[in-house]
JSON list of C-alpha atoms in Angstrom, two decimals:
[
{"chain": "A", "resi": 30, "resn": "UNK", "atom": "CA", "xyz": [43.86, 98.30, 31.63]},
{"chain": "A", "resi": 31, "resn": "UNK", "atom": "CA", "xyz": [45.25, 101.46, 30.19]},
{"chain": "A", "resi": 32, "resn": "UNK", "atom": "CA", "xyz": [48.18, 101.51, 27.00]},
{"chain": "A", "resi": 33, "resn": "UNK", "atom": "CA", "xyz": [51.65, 102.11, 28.37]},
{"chain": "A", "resi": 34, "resn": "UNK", "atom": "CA", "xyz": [53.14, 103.62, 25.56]},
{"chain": "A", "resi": 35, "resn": "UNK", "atom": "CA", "xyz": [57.15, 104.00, 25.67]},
{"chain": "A", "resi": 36, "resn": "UNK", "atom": "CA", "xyz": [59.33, 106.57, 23.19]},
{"chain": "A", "resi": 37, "resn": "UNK", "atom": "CA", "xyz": [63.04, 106.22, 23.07]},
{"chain": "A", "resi": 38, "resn": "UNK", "atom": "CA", "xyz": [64.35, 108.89, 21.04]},
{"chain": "A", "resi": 39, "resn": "UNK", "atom": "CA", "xyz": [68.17, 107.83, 20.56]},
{"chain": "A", "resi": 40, "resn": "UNK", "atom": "CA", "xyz": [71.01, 110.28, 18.51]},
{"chain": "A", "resi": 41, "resn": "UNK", "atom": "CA", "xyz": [73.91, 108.45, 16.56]},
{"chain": "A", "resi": 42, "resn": "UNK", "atom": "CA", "xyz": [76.74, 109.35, 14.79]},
{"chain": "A", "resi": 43, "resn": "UNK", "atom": "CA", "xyz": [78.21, 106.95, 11.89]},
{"chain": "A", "resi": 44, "resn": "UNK", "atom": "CA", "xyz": [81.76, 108.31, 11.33]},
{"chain": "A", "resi": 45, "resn": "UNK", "atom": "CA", "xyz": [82.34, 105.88, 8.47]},
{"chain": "A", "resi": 46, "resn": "UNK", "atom": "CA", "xyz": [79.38, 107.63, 6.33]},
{"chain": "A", "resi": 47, "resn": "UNK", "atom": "CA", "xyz": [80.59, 109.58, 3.61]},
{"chain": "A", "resi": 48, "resn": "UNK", "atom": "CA", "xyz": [77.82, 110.09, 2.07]},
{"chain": "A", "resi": 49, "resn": "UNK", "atom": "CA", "xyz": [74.17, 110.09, 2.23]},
{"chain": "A", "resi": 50, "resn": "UNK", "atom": "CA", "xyz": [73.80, 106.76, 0.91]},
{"chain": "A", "resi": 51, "resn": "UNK", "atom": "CA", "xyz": [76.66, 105.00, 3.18]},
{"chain": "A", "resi": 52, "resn": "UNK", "atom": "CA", "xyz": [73.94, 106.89, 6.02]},
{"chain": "A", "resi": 53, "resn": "UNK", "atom": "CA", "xyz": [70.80, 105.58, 4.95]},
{"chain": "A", "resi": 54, "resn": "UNK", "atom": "CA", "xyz": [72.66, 101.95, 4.65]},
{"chain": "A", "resi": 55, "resn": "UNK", "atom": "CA", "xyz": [73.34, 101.89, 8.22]},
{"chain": "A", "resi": 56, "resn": "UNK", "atom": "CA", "xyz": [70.32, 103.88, 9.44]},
{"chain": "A", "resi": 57, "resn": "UNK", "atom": "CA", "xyz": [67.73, 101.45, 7.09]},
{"chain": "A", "resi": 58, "resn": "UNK", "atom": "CA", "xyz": [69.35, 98.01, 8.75]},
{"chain": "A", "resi": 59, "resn": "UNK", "atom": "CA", "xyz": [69.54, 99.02, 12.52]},
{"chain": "A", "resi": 60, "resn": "UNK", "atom": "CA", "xyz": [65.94, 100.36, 11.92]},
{"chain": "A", "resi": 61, "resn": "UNK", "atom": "CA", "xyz": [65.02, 97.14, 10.65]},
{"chain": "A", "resi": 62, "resn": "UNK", "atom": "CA", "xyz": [66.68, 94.87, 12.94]},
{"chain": "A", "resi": 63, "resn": "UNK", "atom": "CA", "xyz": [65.37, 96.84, 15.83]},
{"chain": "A", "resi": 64, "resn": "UNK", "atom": "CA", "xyz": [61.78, 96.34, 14.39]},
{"chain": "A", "resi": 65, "resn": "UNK", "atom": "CA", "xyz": [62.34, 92.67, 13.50]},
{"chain": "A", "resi": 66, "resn": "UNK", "atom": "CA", "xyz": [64.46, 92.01, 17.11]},
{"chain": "A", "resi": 67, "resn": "UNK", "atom": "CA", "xyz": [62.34, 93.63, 19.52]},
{"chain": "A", "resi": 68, "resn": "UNK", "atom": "CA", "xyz": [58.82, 93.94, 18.15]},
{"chain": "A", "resi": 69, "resn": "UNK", "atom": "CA", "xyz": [59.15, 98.16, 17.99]},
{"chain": "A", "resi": 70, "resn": "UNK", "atom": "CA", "xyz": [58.37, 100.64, 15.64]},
{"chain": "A", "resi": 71, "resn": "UNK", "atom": "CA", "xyz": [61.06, 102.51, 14.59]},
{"chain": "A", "resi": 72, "resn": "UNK", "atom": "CA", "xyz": [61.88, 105.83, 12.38]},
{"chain": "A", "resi": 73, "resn": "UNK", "atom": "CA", "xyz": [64.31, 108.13, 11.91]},
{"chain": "A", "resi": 74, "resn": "UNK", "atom": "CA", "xyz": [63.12, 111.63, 12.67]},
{"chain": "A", "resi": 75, "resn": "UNK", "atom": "CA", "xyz": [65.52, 114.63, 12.67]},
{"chain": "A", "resi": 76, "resn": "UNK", "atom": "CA", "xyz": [68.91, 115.59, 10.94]},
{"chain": "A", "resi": 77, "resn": "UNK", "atom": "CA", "xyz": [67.80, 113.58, 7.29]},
{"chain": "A", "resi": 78, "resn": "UNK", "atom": "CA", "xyz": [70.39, 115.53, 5.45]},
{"chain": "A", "resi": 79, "resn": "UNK", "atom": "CA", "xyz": [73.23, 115.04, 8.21]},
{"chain": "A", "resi": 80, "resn": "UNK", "atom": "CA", "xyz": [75.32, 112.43, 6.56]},
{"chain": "A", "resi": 81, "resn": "UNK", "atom": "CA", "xyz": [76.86, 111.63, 9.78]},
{"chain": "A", "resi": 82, "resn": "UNK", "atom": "CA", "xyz": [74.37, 111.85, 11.83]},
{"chain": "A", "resi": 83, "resn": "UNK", "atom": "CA", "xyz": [70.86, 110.47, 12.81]},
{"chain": "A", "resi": 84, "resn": "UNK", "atom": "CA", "xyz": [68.22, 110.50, 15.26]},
{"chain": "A", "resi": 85, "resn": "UNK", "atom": "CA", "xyz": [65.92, 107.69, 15.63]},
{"chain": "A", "resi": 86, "resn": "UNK", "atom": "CA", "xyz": [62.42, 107.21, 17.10]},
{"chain": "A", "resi": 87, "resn": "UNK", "atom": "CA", "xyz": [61.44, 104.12, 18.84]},
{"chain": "A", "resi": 88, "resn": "UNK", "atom": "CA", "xyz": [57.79, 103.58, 20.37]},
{"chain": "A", "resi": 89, "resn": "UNK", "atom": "CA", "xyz": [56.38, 100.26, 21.57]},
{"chain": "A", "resi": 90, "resn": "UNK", "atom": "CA", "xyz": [53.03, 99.82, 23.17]},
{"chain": "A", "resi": 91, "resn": "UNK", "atom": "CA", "xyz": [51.74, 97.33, 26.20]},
{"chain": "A", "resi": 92, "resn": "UNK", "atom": "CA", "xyz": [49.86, 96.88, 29.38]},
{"chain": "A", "resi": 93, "resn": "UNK", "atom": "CA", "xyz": [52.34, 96.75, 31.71]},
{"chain": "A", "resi": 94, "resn": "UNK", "atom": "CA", "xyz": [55.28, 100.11, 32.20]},
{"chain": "A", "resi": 95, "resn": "UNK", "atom": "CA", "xyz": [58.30, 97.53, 32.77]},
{"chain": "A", "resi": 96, "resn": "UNK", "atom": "CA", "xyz": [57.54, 95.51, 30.33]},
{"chain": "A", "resi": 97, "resn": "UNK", "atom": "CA", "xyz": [57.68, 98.61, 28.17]},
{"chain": "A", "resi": 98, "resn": "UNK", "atom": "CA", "xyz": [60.92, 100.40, 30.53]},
{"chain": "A", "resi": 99, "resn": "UNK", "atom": "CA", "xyz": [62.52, 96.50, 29.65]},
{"chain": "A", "resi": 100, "resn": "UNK", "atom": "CA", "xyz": [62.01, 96.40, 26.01]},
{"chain": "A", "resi": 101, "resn": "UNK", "atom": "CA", "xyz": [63.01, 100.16, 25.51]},
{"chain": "A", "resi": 102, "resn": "UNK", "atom": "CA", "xyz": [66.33, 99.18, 27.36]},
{"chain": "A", "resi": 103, "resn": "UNK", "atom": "CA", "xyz": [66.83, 96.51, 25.05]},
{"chain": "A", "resi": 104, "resn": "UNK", "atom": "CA", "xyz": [66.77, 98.31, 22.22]},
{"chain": "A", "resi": 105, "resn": "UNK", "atom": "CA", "xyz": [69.16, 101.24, 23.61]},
{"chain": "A", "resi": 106, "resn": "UNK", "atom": "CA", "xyz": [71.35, 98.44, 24.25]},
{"chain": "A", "resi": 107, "resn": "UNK", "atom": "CA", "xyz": [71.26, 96.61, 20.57]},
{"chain": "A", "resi": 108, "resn": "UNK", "atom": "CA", "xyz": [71.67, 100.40, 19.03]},
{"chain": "A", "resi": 109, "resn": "UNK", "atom": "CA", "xyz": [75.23, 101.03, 21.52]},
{"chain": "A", "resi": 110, "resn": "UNK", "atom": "CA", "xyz": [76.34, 97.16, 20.00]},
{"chain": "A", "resi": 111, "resn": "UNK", "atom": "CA", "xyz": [75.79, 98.70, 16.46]},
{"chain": "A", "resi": 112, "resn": "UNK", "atom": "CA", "xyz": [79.72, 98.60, 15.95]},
{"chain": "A", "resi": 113, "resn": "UNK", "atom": "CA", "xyz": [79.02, 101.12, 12.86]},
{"chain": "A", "resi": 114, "resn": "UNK", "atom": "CA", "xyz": [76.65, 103.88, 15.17]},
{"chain": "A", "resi": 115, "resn": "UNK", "atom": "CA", "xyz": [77.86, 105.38, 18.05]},
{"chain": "A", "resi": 116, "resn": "UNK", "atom": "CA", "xyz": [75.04, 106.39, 20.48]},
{"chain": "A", "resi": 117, "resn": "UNK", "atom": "CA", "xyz": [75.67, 110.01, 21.39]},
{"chain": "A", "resi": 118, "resn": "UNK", "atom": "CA", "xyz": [72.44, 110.44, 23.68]},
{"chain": "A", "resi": 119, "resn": "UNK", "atom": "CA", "xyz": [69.13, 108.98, 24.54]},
{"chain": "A", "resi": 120, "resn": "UNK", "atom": "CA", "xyz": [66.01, 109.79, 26.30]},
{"chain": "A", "resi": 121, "resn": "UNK", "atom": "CA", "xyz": [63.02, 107.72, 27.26]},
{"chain": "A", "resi": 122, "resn": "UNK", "atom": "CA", "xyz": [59.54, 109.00, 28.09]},
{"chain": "A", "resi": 123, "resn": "UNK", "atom": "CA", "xyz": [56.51, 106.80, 29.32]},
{"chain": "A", "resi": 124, "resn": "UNK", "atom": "CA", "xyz": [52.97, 108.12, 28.40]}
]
């Protein structure tokens, strides 16, 4: 059987960041509670110097496409519960 390989890409703002470091703080524990909760790589991969904003890369890898679809869904919906992020946009692809 063929990989299934799933990439959410997923923009966030954090309003509260003032800085850099207040960005990074946020960005480094969603990144690793998404990796640790739903068994995805994760890494943030455009606007690094934004202070306010971020755009993260999620991938995960299986057999089966809704497996795949479900866990990607999953993890858009932990990131919109991140009461300090506020999802701005998302988009999935399936390869």
């Amino acid at each position: 059987m063929p990989a299934i390989i799933g990439l959410l890409t997923i923009d966030i703002f954090i309003p509260d960041a003032g800085n850099l470091k207040d960005k990074r703080r946020v960005v480094k524990s969603l990144i690793e509670r998404l990796g640790n909760r739903h068994n995805v790589s994760v890494a943030e991969i455009e606007q690094l110097d934004n202070h306010t904003r971020a755009t993260l890369a999620v991938v995960h890898v299986a057999n089966d496409r809704a497996h795949v679809e479900r866990v990607l869904s999953h993890v858009l919906t932990t990131t919109e519960r991140e009461r300090r992020a506020v999802v701005e946009g998302s988009y999935t692809e399936i390869l």
